[in-house]
Amino acid sequence: MSDNTQDAVTLETFVVGEILNLLPVLFLLVAGFFLLEAGSVRSKNATAILMKNILNVSVGITGFWLIGGGIAYGSGPVFGTDGEFYALSAGFNLGAVNLTTWMVGALFALTASSIVSGAVAERSSTESYMWWCLWSSILFYPLIVHWVWNSEGWLAEFGFVDIAGSGVVHSYGAFCAVAAVWMIGPRSERLDATGRWIDDPKSLVGHSSLMQSLGTVLLVAGFYAFNGTSVLTISFDEPDVVQYYALTLVNTALGAMGGGLTAVLMSRFTGKKVYELTHVNMGVINGSIAVCAGCFYYQPWSAYLLGVIATLVYFAVRKLMNKLQLDDPLDAVAVHGGSGFVGVFGLAIFASDPNNEVVGVIHGEFDLLYKQLVGYLVIAAVGLISTVIVLLPLSLAGYTRVSQEIEADGIDISIGQPAYPEVASKGDFIKFREFLTSQNVYSDFEEHRTAFQAWLSKEQRGTVGIAGNIPGASNIPPQGQQNASTSQTQDLSDKKHEAINVPAGNGVTDVGDEAQDSDPSTGLGTSNKQRQSVRSETSTTQAPPKVINTNKRRESMRHPSTSGAVTGANLGTSSVEGMTPSPQSSRAGTYLSRVDPSSQF
C-alpha cells in the first residue's frame, strides 16, 4: 500500500470516527427543541409539546428509514431509484461512510419537522402533526436532500450551494410552518371578543424562561455537530478536511455570538427597551443558522456579520408575521425562515473559497447569487405546496386542531398528563370556584377544599377538558338573567325554601321533606330538612338574593356539628348552604387575585 493510499485510509477513518463521536452531540438538537418549545408555551401545554417531539423522533426516523433515505441518497437526478438505501436493505455492505451519512440525514430530517411543531403549538392536533411528519420524512424533505446534497441531484449540478442546511433544513421547515400556521389558524387568545387580532396578548407568555434558555444552550451545542458533521460528510476524502472542520466550528461560534449580542442591543434600545431573554435566546440561534449554508466558505469576520444580519432580519420577519396575523408561538418562522434566508444569500455575497470554486459578490462574482435564488425558490415552493397538500384534507374534515374546550383548558389536561400536577390541581380548584361564583355562592379556600376534592374525584376527567365537566356549567344562566330572576323572588321568610334562592330554570322540585335540587349536573342538592335547620339558626334579617345568612353561616361552616356544614362525605346530597358569599374577604378570593388562570393554567 502506497503512502498516499494509507494516508487516505487513515483520513477516512478519522472522519468517520469523528462523525460517530458527533452523533450524540447532534442529538442534543432534539433535546434542545424539546426544552425550547416546552418553555415557550404555557404550562398547561408542556406535556403535549414534549409528546409531539418524542413522536416526531419516532415517526420521522421510521419514515426516513423505510423510504426517505432511499429517495435522498440513491442514484438518479430527481430521486433515488436503487434499492440499497430503502430500509437500509444493503445493511453492512453500505459501508461506514454511507451509514454515518444516513444517520446524519435522519437527524436533520427531525430538525426540519421540529420547526413546524413549535409554530403550531398549543392548538394543533397531535394526529395532524404526525401525519405531516410522516409525509415530510418519507417524501418531501428527502426530495430536497437528493436535489441539493446528492452528487447526481439537479440543483447540485446546477450550482446551488448549501453545506449544512440554511435552505435545505431551515428554510424548508420555515415555509412548511408558514403554510401550517395559515391553515390551522391562530390560538383563541390571539383574538378579542369581536374577532380582532391582538398584537401582544399578555396571557400567552411562555411559562419557563429556564427551560427555554437550557434548550437554547443545547441547540447551540448541537449546531456545532450540525455544521461539523455536514462538512465532514461532504469533504471526508479531501486533504484539507480538518482545516474546513476547524474553521466551521469557529464560524459557528462567531455567528451565534454576533446574533446574540445584536438581540441584546435590539431588545434594550427598541420596543419595550428592556433586556428580553427570549429575544437573546433567539438571537444566538439566528447566528448559528445563518452560517450553515457556507460554514468554512466564510472568513471569521463575515460569519460574525451574518449573525448580526440574521438577528435584524428576525425582528423584521417577526413584525411581518404579526402584521399578517399569523400566530407563531415560538417565532419559528422568524428564526428559521429569516436566518435561513440570510444564510442562503449570505453565501452568495460573502463566500471566499480558498480554491476559488465558490466565490461571492464581494469578490466580483454574481453567478452564485442567481443560482442561490433559484434553489431558494424551489425549496420554498416544495415547503408551501407539500404542506397544503398534506393538511388540506384534514383541515376540511376539522382534524387539524383541538377543540375550543381543550385549547382553553390545556392539551395536557385532555390527555390526563399535566406537566405540573400540583399547579394543574390549583387550576382545577380555580375553575371550580369560578363555577361557584357564577352561582353567587362562595366559601373560604380552606373550608371548601374537601368539597372540591370530592367533586374532582367524582368527575371522570382525562379524555375531555375541565370546562366541559364543571358541574352545571352548561346550565348556568348569564349573570344578568340570574339577577332578573332573583329580583322576582318574594320575601324568603314566607317561602318554604327561604334558606336559599335559586335562579329560575335550575329545576328545583319540592317533594316532601326530603326534596332536593333536581339539577343532576351540579351534584349539590339541598334537602328541606337541611333548609329548616338553617332557618332555626339564622337571624330574621332579610338576606340578599342567594346570600345565606352571611355571619352565622360562616360560624356554622367552622363547626362541623352544625347541620348545614359541607363535608366531602355528603357533597353529593348536601347543600351549598354552608358556603359563605364573601368573595371580597375570602382567602381564596385573594388567591385568585394573584393568579391569572388564562396564562398559568
Coordinates of C-alpha atoms in Angstrom, one line a residue:
M1 CA 0.0 0.0 0.0
S2 CA 1.5 3.4 -1.0
D3 CA 1.9 6.2 1.4
N4 CA -0.9 8.2 -0.3
T5 CA -3.3 5.4 -0.1
Q6 CA -2.5 4.7 3.5
D7 CA -3.0 8.4 4.3
A8 CA -6.3 8.4 2.5
V9 CA -7.5 5.4 4.5
T10 CA -6.3 7.0 7.7
L11 CA -8.1 10.3 6.9
E12 CA -11.3 8.5 6.1
T13 CA -11.1 6.5 9.3
F14 CA -10.6 9.7 11.2
V15 CA -13.5 11.4 9.5
V16 CA -15.9 8.5 10.1
G17 CA -14.8 8.3 13.7
E18 CA -15.3 12.0 14.3
I19 CA -18.8 11.8 12.8
L20 CA -19.7 8.9 15.1
N21 CA -18.4 10.9 18.0
L22 CA -20.5 13.9 17.0
L23 CA -23.8 12.0 16.5
P24 CA -24.7 12.1 20.3
V25 CA -23.9 15.8 20.3
L26 CA -26.1 16.2 17.2
F27 CA -28.9 14.6 19.0
L28 CA -28.7 17.4 21.5
L29 CA -30.6 19.4 18.9
V30 CA -33.6 17.2 19.5
A31 CA -33.3 17.8 23.3
G32 CA -32.9 21.5 22.7
F33 CA -36.1 21.7 20.7
F34 CA -37.8 19.7 23.5
L35 CA -36.9 22.3 26.1
L36 CA -37.1 25.4 24.0
E37 CA -40.6 24.6 22.8
A38 CA -41.9 23.4 26.2
G39 CA -40.6 26.5 28.0
S40 CA -42.0 28.8 25.3
V41 CA -45.6 27.6 25.8
R42 CA -47.9 27.8 28.8
S43 CA -47.6 25.1 31.5
K44 CA -50.9 23.6 30.5
N45 CA -49.5 22.5 27.2
A46 CA -45.9 21.5 28.2
T47 CA -46.6 17.7 28.2
A48 CA -48.3 17.9 24.8
I49 CA -45.2 19.6 23.3
L50 CA -42.9 17.0 24.7
M51 CA -45.1 14.2 23.5
K52 CA -45.2 15.7 20.0
N53 CA -41.4 16.0 19.8
I54 CA -40.9 12.4 21.0
L55 CA -43.4 11.2 18.4
N56 CA -41.6 13.3 15.8
V57 CA -38.4 11.4 16.5
S58 CA -40.2 8.0 16.3
V59 CA -42.3 8.8 13.2
G60 CA -39.5 10.8 11.4
I61 CA -36.8 8.2 11.7
T62 CA -39.1 5.4 10.8
G63 CA -40.2 7.2 7.7
F64 CA -36.7 8.1 6.7
W65 CA -35.5 4.6 7.3
L66 CA -38.2 2.9 5.2
I67 CA -38.5 5.3 2.2
G68 CA -36.9 8.7 2.8
G69 CA -33.3 7.6 2.9
G70 CA -33.7 5.7 -0.4
I71 CA -35.1 8.8 -2.1
A72 CA -32.4 11.1 -0.6
Y73 CA -29.2 9.0 -1.2
G74 CA -30.0 6.7 -4.0
S75 CA -28.8 7.3 -7.6
G76 CA -30.8 9.4 -10.0
P77 CA -31.3 13.1 -10.9
V78 CA -34.7 13.5 -9.3
F79 CA -34.9 10.8 -6.6
G80 CA -33.0 7.7 -5.7
T81 CA -34.0 4.6 -7.7
D82 CA -31.6 1.9 -6.5
G83 CA -32.8 -0.1 -3.5
E84 CA -29.8 -0.3 -1.2
F85 CA -30.8 2.7 0.9
Y86 CA -34.5 1.9 1.1
A87 CA -35.0 0.4 4.6
L88 CA -31.1 0.2 4.6
S89 CA -31.6 -3.1 2.8
A90 CA -27.9 -3.4 2.0
G91 CA -27.0 -3.2 5.7
F92 CA -23.4 -3.9 6.4
N93 CA -22.4 -3.6 2.8
L94 CA -23.3 0.1 2.7
G95 CA -20.1 0.9 4.4
A96 CA -19.2 3.2 7.3
V97 CA -19.4 6.4 5.3
N98 CA -22.8 5.7 3.8
L99 CA -24.2 4.6 7.2
T100 CA -23.0 7.6 9.1
T101 CA -24.2 9.9 6.3
W102 CA -27.7 8.3 6.5
M103 CA -27.8 8.8 10.3
V104 CA -26.8 12.4 10.0
G105 CA -29.5 12.9 7.3
A106 CA -32.2 11.3 9.6
L107 CA -31.4 13.7 12.4
F108 CA -31.5 16.6 10.0
A109 CA -35.0 15.5 8.9
L110 CA -36.1 15.7 12.6
T111 CA -34.8 19.2 12.8
A112 CA -36.9 20.3 9.8
S113 CA -40.1 18.8 11.3
S114 CA -39.4 20.2 14.7
I115 CA -39.7 23.7 13.3
V116 CA -43.3 23.1 12.4
S117 CA -44.0 21.7 15.9
G118 CA -43.2 25.0 17.5
A119 CA -45.0 27.1 15.0
V120 CA -48.4 25.4 15.5
A121 CA -48.0 24.8 19.3
E122 CA -50.9 25.0 21.7
R123 CA -53.7 24.4 19.2
S124 CA -52.7 21.8 16.6
S125 CA -53.9 18.2 17.0
T126 CA -51.2 15.6 17.6
E127 CA -52.6 13.4 14.8
S128 CA -52.4 16.1 12.1
Y129 CA -48.8 16.9 13.1
M130 CA -47.8 13.2 13.0
W131 CA -49.5 12.8 9.6
W132 CA -47.5 15.8 8.2
C133 CA -44.2 14.5 9.8
L134 CA -44.7 11.1 8.1
W135 CA -45.0 12.7 4.7
S136 CA -42.2 15.1 5.3
S137 CA -39.8 12.3 6.3
I138 CA -40.7 9.9 3.6
L139 CA -41.1 12.2 0.6
F140 CA -40.8 16.0 0.6
Y141 CA -37.7 16.6 2.7
P142 CA -35.8 13.7 1.1
L143 CA -36.5 15.1 -2.4
I144 CA -34.8 18.4 -1.4
V145 CA -31.9 16.5 0.1
H146 CA -31.5 14.5 -3.1
W147 CA -31.6 17.6 -5.3
V148 CA -29.1 19.6 -3.3
W149 CA -26.8 17.1 -1.4
N150 CA -26.7 14.1 -3.7
S151 CA -24.0 14.5 -6.3
E152 CA -26.5 13.5 -9.0
G153 CA -29.2 15.9 -7.9
W154 CA -30.2 18.5 -10.4
L155 CA -29.8 21.5 -8.0
A156 CA -26.3 20.3 -7.1
E157 CA -25.4 20.1 -10.8
F158 CA -27.0 23.5 -11.3
G159 CA -24.6 25.0 -8.8
F160 CA -26.8 25.7 -5.7
V161 CA -24.7 25.5 -2.6
D162 CA -25.9 24.8 0.9
I163 CA -23.4 22.9 3.1
A164 CA -25.3 22.5 6.3
G165 CA -28.9 23.3 5.6
S166 CA -29.7 27.0 5.8
G167 CA -32.0 26.3 2.9
V168 CA -32.5 22.5 2.8
V169 CA -33.4 22.3 6.5
H170 CA -34.3 25.6 8.0
S171 CA -35.9 27.4 5.0
Y172 CA -37.8 24.3 4.1
G173 CA -39.1 23.9 7.7
A174 CA -40.0 27.6 7.9
F175 CA -42.1 27.6 4.7
C176 CA -43.8 24.4 5.9
A177 CA -44.5 26.3 9.1
V178 CA -46.0 29.3 7.3
A179 CA -48.4 27.1 5.4
A180 CA -49.3 25.1 8.6
V181 CA -49.9 28.3 10.7
W182 CA -52.1 29.8 8.0
M183 CA -54.2 26.6 7.6
I184 CA -54.6 25.8 11.3
G185 CA -55.3 29.4 12.4
P186 CA -54.3 31.4 15.5
R187 CA -54.7 30.5 19.1
S188 CA -58.0 31.7 20.5
E189 CA -56.3 34.2 22.9
R190 CA -54.9 36.0 19.8
L191 CA -58.4 37.3 19.0
D192 CA -60.6 39.5 21.1
A193 CA -64.4 39.1 21.6
T194 CA -65.0 40.8 18.2
G195 CA -62.5 38.7 16.4
R196 CA -59.9 41.4 16.0
W197 CA -56.2 40.5 16.2
I198 CA -54.4 41.2 19.5
D199 CA -50.8 42.2 18.9
D200 CA -49.2 41.2 22.2
P201 CA -51.5 39.2 24.4
K202 CA -50.1 39.1 28.0
S203 CA -51.8 35.7 28.6
L204 CA -49.6 33.9 26.0
V205 CA -46.2 34.3 27.7
G206 CA -44.2 31.1 27.9
H207 CA -44.2 29.5 31.4
S208 CA -40.4 28.8 31.9
S209 CA -37.6 31.0 30.8
L210 CA -35.2 28.5 32.4
M211 CA -36.3 25.6 30.1
Q212 CA -36.2 28.0 27.1
S213 CA -32.6 29.0 27.9
L214 CA -31.5 25.5 28.6
G215 CA -33.0 24.5 25.3
T216 CA -31.1 27.3 23.6
V217 CA -27.8 26.2 25.0
L218 CA -28.4 22.6 23.9
L219 CA -29.3 23.8 20.4
V220 CA -26.1 25.8 20.1
A221 CA -24.1 22.8 21.2
G222 CA -26.0 20.7 18.7
F223 CA -25.2 23.2 15.9
Y224 CA -21.5 22.6 16.3
A225 CA -22.2 19.0 15.4
F226 CA -24.9 20.0 12.9
N227 CA -22.4 22.1 10.9
G228 CA -19.4 20.0 11.7
T229 CA -20.9 16.7 10.5
S230 CA -22.1 18.4 7.3
V231 CA -18.6 19.5 6.5
L232 CA -17.1 16.1 7.3
T233 CA -19.6 14.1 5.2
I234 CA -19.1 16.2 2.0
S235 CA -15.3 16.6 2.4
F236 CA -14.2 13.3 4.0
D237 CA -11.8 12.5 1.1
E238 CA -10.3 16.0 0.8
P239 CA -6.8 16.6 2.4
D240 CA -7.9 19.9 3.9
V241 CA -11.0 18.5 5.6
V242 CA -9.6 19.0 9.1
Q243 CA -9.0 22.7 8.4
Y244 CA -12.5 23.0 7.0
Y245 CA -13.9 21.4 10.1
A246 CA -12.0 23.7 12.4
L247 CA -13.0 26.8 10.6
T248 CA -16.6 25.7 10.6
L249 CA -16.7 25.4 14.3
V250 CA -15.1 28.8 14.8
N251 CA -17.5 30.4 12.4
T252 CA -20.5 28.8 14.1
A253 CA -19.4 30.2 17.4
L254 CA -18.8 33.7 16.0
G255 CA -22.2 33.7 14.2
A256 CA -24.0 32.7 17.3
M257 CA -22.3 35.4 19.4
G258 CA -22.9 38.1 16.8
G259 CA -26.6 37.2 16.7
G260 CA -26.9 37.1 20.5
L261 CA -25.3 40.4 21.1
T262 CA -27.4 42.1 18.4
A263 CA -30.5 40.7 20.0
V264 CA -29.4 42.2 23.4
L265 CA -29.0 45.6 21.9
M266 CA -32.2 45.5 19.9
S267 CA -34.3 44.4 22.9
R268 CA -32.7 47.1 25.1
F269 CA -33.0 50.1 22.7
T270 CA -36.1 49.2 20.7
G271 CA -39.6 48.0 21.5
K272 CA -40.1 47.7 25.3
K273 CA -36.5 48.8 25.8
V274 CA -35.7 46.1 28.3
Y275 CA -33.4 43.1 28.1
E276 CA -35.7 40.3 26.9
L277 CA -34.3 36.9 27.4
T278 CA -36.4 35.3 24.7
H279 CA -35.0 37.6 22.1
V280 CA -31.5 37.0 23.2
N281 CA -32.0 33.2 23.1
M282 CA -33.4 33.5 19.6
G283 CA -30.6 35.8 18.5
V284 CA -28.0 33.1 19.4
I285 CA -29.9 30.6 17.4
N286 CA -30.2 33.0 14.5
G287 CA -26.5 33.4 14.2
S288 CA -25.9 29.6 14.3
I289 CA -28.4 29.1 11.5
A290 CA -27.0 31.9 9.3
V291 CA -23.6 30.3 8.9
C292 CA -25.0 26.9 8.0
A293 CA -25.0 27.4 4.2
G294 CA -21.3 28.4 3.9
C295 CA -19.6 27.0 7.0
F296 CA -15.9 27.1 6.0
Y297 CA -16.5 29.4 3.0
Y298 CA -16.7 32.4 5.3
Q299 CA -13.9 34.4 6.8
P300 CA -14.5 34.8 10.6
W301 CA -15.5 38.5 10.3
S302 CA -18.2 37.7 7.7
A303 CA -19.6 34.8 9.9
Y304 CA -20.0 37.3 12.8
L305 CA -21.6 39.8 10.4
L306 CA -24.0 37.2 9.2
G307 CA -25.1 36.6 12.8
V308 CA -25.8 40.3 13.2
I309 CA -27.8 40.5 9.9
A310 CA -29.7 37.3 10.8
T311 CA -31.0 38.8 14.0
L312 CA -32.0 42.1 12.4
V313 CA -34.0 40.1 9.8
Y314 CA -35.5 38.0 12.6
F315 CA -37.0 41.1 14.2
A316 CA -38.3 42.2 10.8
V317 CA -39.9 38.9 10.0
R318 CA -41.4 38.8 13.5
K319 CA -43.2 42.1 12.8
L320 CA -44.3 40.9 9.4
M321 CA -45.9 37.7 10.9
N322 CA -47.8 39.9 13.3
K323 CA -49.0 42.2 10.5
L324 CA -50.1 39.2 8.5
Q325 CA -51.9 37.9 11.7
L326 CA -50.0 34.6 11.6
D327 CA -49.7 33.2 15.1
D328 CA -46.3 31.6 15.7
P329 CA -45.7 30.9 19.5
L330 CA -42.0 30.2 19.1
D331 CA -41.2 32.7 16.3
A332 CA -40.1 29.6 14.4
V333 CA -40.7 31.3 11.0
A334 CA -38.8 34.4 12.0
V335 CA -35.9 32.4 13.4
H336 CA -35.5 29.6 10.9
G337 CA -37.0 31.4 7.9
G338 CA -35.3 34.7 8.4
S339 CA -31.9 33.2 9.3
G340 CA -32.2 30.6 6.6
F341 CA -32.7 33.4 4.0
V342 CA -29.7 35.2 5.3
G343 CA -27.6 32.0 5.2
V344 CA -28.6 31.1 1.6
F345 CA -28.0 34.6 0.2
G346 CA -25.2 35.5 2.6
L347 CA -23.1 32.7 1.0
A348 CA -23.7 34.3 -2.4
I349 CA -22.4 37.6 -1.1
F350 CA -19.6 36.7 1.3
A351 CA -18.3 33.3 0.0
S352 CA -14.5 33.2 0.0
D353 CA -13.3 29.8 -1.1
P354 CA -9.5 29.2 -1.0
N355 CA -9.8 27.1 -4.1
N356 CA -12.0 29.7 -5.9
E357 CA -14.7 27.2 -6.6
V358 CA -17.4 29.1 -4.6
V359 CA -16.9 32.9 -4.7
G360 CA -19.4 35.6 -3.7
V361 CA -20.3 39.1 -4.8
I362 CA -17.7 40.8 -2.6
H363 CA -15.1 39.1 -4.8
G364 CA -16.8 40.2 -8.1
E365 CA -18.7 37.0 -8.9
F366 CA -22.5 37.2 -9.4
D367 CA -23.3 33.8 -10.9
L368 CA -23.7 32.2 -7.4
L369 CA -26.4 34.8 -6.5
Y370 CA -28.6 33.7 -9.3
K371 CA -28.1 30.0 -8.5
Q372 CA -28.9 30.6 -4.9
L373 CA -32.1 32.4 -5.8
V374 CA -33.3 29.5 -8.0
G375 CA -32.6 27.0 -5.3
Y376 CA -34.2 29.0 -2.6
L377 CA -37.4 29.5 -4.6
V378 CA -37.6 25.7 -5.3
I379 CA -37.2 24.9 -1.6
A380 CA -39.9 27.5 -0.7
A381 CA -42.3 26.0 -3.3
V382 CA -41.8 22.5 -2.0
G383 CA -42.4 23.5 1.6
L384 CA -45.5 25.5 0.9
I385 CA -47.2 23.2 -1.6
S386 CA -46.4 20.0 0.2
T387 CA -47.8 21.2 3.5
V388 CA -51.0 22.4 1.9
I389 CA -51.5 19.1 0.1
V390 CA -51.0 17.1 3.3
L391 CA -53.0 19.3 5.6
L392 CA -55.9 20.4 3.4
P393 CA -57.9 17.2 3.6
L394 CA -57.5 17.2 7.4
S395 CA -58.4 20.9 7.6
L396 CA -61.6 20.3 5.6
A397 CA -62.5 17.4 7.9
G398 CA -61.8 19.5 11.0
Y399 CA -58.9 17.4 12.3
T400 CA -56.0 19.9 12.2
R401 CA -56.6 21.5 15.6
V402 CA -58.1 20.6 19.0
S403 CA -61.5 21.7 20.2
Q404 CA -62.0 25.1 21.8
E405 CA -62.6 23.4 25.2
I406 CA -59.4 21.5 25.1
E407 CA -57.5 24.6 23.9
A408 CA -58.9 26.6 26.8
D409 CA -58.2 24.0 29.5
G410 CA -54.9 22.9 28.0
I411 CA -54.0 19.9 25.9
D412 CA -52.2 18.4 28.9
I413 CA -55.5 18.1 30.8
S414 CA -57.2 16.4 27.8
I415 CA -54.7 13.6 27.7
G416 CA -54.6 13.3 31.5
Q417 CA -50.9 14.1 31.9
P418 CA -50.3 17.6 33.2
A419 CA -46.7 18.5 33.3
Y420 CA -47.2 20.1 36.7
P421 CA -49.9 18.1 38.6
E422 CA -49.9 20.4 41.7
V423 CA -50.3 23.5 39.6
A424 CA -53.0 21.8 37.4
S425 CA -54.9 20.9 40.6
K426 CA -54.8 24.6 41.6
G427 CA -56.1 25.5 38.2
D428 CA -58.9 22.9 38.6
F429 CA -59.8 24.5 42.0
I430 CA -59.9 27.9 40.4
K431 CA -62.3 26.7 37.8
F432 CA -64.5 25.1 40.5
R433 CA -64.5 28.3 42.4
E434 CA -65.4 30.2 39.2
F435 CA -68.4 27.9 38.9
L436 CA -69.5 28.6 42.5
T437 CA -69.0 32.3 41.9
S438 CA -71.2 32.2 38.8
Q439 CA -74.0 30.8 41.1
N440 CA -73.3 33.7 43.7
V441 CA -72.1 31.0 46.1
Y442 CA -68.7 31.4 47.7
S443 CA -66.6 30.0 50.5
D444 CA -63.2 30.2 52.0
F445 CA -60.4 28.3 50.3
E446 CA -59.6 26.1 53.3
E447 CA -63.3 25.5 54.1
H448 CA -64.2 24.2 50.7
R449 CA -61.0 22.2 49.9
T450 CA -62.7 18.9 51.0
A451 CA -65.8 19.6 48.9
F452 CA -63.6 20.4 45.9
Q453 CA -61.6 17.1 46.2
A454 CA -64.9 15.2 46.4
W455 CA -66.2 16.9 43.3
L456 CA -62.9 16.4 41.4
S457 CA -62.8 12.7 42.2
K458 CA -66.4 12.3 41.1
E459 CA -65.7 13.8 37.7
Q460 CA -64.4 11.3 35.2
R461 CA -61.8 13.5 33.6
G462 CA -58.9 12.6 31.4
T463 CA -60.4 12.5 27.9
V464 CA -62.2 15.8 27.9
G465 CA -61.4 19.3 29.2
I466 CA -62.3 20.7 32.6
A467 CA -64.6 23.4 31.2
G468 CA -66.9 20.8 29.7
N469 CA -67.1 19.0 33.1
I470 CA -67.7 21.7 35.6
P471 CA -71.0 20.7 37.3
G472 CA -73.9 22.6 35.8
A473 CA -71.6 24.7 33.6
S474 CA -73.9 24.3 30.6
N475 CA -76.9 25.3 32.6
I476 CA -75.6 28.4 34.2
P477 CA -77.6 31.4 33.1
P478 CA -75.8 34.7 32.3
Q479 CA -75.4 36.9 35.3
G480 CA -78.0 39.4 34.1
Q481 CA -80.6 36.6 33.9
Q482 CA -79.7 35.5 37.4
N483 CA -80.2 39.0 38.8
A484 CA -83.5 39.3 36.9
S485 CA -84.8 36.0 38.3
T486 CA -83.7 36.7 41.9
S487 CA -85.3 40.2 41.8
Q488 CA -88.7 38.5 41.3
T489 CA -88.2 36.3 44.4
Q490 CA -90.6 37.2 47.3
D491 CA -89.6 37.5 50.9
L492 CA -87.6 34.5 51.8
S493 CA -89.2 34.1 55.2
D494 CA -92.6 33.5 53.6
K495 CA -91.3 30.7 51.4
K496 CA -90.8 27.0 52.1
H497 CA -87.3 27.3 50.6
E498 CA -86.5 30.6 52.3
A499 CA -82.9 29.5 53.1
I500 CA -81.8 29.6 49.5
N501 CA -82.9 31.4 46.4
V502 CA -82.3 29.5 43.1
P503 CA -82.4 31.2 39.7
A504 CA -85.3 30.4 37.5
G505 CA -84.7 27.4 35.3
N506 CA -82.5 25.5 37.7
G507 CA -85.1 22.9 38.2
V508 CA -85.8 22.9 42.0
T509 CA -88.5 20.4 42.9
D510 CA -90.5 20.2 46.1
V511 CA -91.4 16.7 47.1
G512 CA -91.9 16.3 50.8
D513 CA -89.3 16.9 53.5
E514 CA -86.5 15.2 51.5
A515 CA -87.0 17.1 48.3
Q516 CA -83.7 18.1 46.7
D517 CA -82.4 20.3 43.9
S518 CA -83.0 18.3 40.7
D519 CA -80.1 19.5 38.7
P520 CA -78.0 16.4 38.4
S521 CA -75.1 18.1 36.7
T522 CA -74.2 20.1 39.9
G523 CA -74.2 17.3 42.4
L524 CA -75.0 20.0 45.0
G525 CA -78.5 19.0 46.2
T526 CA -80.3 20.6 49.3
S527 CA -82.9 18.8 51.3
N528 CA -85.8 20.6 53.0
K529 CA -84.8 19.3 56.4
Q530 CA -81.5 20.9 56.0
R531 CA -83.1 24.2 54.9
Q532 CA -85.3 24.1 58.1
S533 CA -82.2 23.6 60.2
V534 CA -80.7 26.6 58.6
R535 CA -83.9 28.7 59.3
S536 CA -83.6 27.7 63.0
E537 CA -80.1 29.1 63.2
T538 CA -80.3 32.2 61.0
S539 CA -81.4 35.6 62.0
T540 CA -84.6 37.2 60.8
T541 CA -82.8 39.8 58.8
Q542 CA -83.7 39.7 55.1
A543 CA -80.8 38.2 53.1
P544 CA -79.9 39.5 49.7
P545 CA -80.6 37.1 46.7
K546 CA -78.7 33.9 47.1
V547 CA -77.0 35.0 50.2
I548 CA -77.2 32.6 53.1
N549 CA -77.1 34.5 56.5
T550 CA -73.7 35.9 56.0
N551 CA -72.3 35.9 59.5
K552 CA -73.8 32.9 61.3
R553 CA -73.5 30.6 58.3
R554 CA -69.7 31.3 58.4
E555 CA -69.7 30.1 62.0
S556 CA -71.7 27.0 61.1
M557 CA -69.2 26.2 58.5
R558 CA -66.4 26.3 61.0
H559 CA -68.2 24.0 63.4
P560 CA -68.8 20.6 61.9
S561 CA -71.6 19.8 64.4
T562 CA -73.7 22.4 62.7
S563 CA -76.2 20.7 60.4
G564 CA -75.6 23.0 57.5
A565 CA -71.8 22.3 57.2
V566 CA -70.5 20.9 54.0
T567 CA -68.2 17.9 54.1
G568 CA -66.6 15.7 51.5
A569 CA -68.8 12.8 52.6
N570 CA -72.1 14.5 52.0
L571 CA -71.2 16.6 48.9
G572 CA -73.4 14.6 46.6
T573 CA -76.5 15.2 48.7
S574 CA -75.7 18.1 51.0
S575 CA -76.4 21.7 50.4
V576 CA -74.2 24.5 49.3
E577 CA -75.9 26.4 52.1
G578 CA -72.9 26.3 54.2
M579 CA -70.8 28.4 51.8
T580 CA -70.1 32.0 52.6
P581 CA -70.9 34.6 49.9
S582 CA -68.0 36.8 50.6
P583 CA -65.6 36.8 47.7
Q584 CA -64.0 40.1 48.6
S585 CA -63.0 38.9 52.1
S586 CA -62.2 35.2 51.4
R587 CA -58.7 34.0 51.3
A588 CA -59.5 32.1 48.1
G589 CA -60.6 35.4 46.6
T590 CA -57.2 36.8 47.5
Y591 CA -55.5 33.7 46.0
L592 CA -57.5 34.2 42.8
S593 CA -56.4 37.8 42.5
R594 CA -52.8 36.7 42.4
V595 CA -53.2 34.1 39.7
D596 CA -54.2 34.6 36.1
P597 CA -55.8 31.3 35.1
S598 CA -55.6 32.2 31.4
S599 CA -51.8 32.5 31.5
Q600 CA -50.8 29.9 34.0
F601 CA -53.2 27.0 33.7

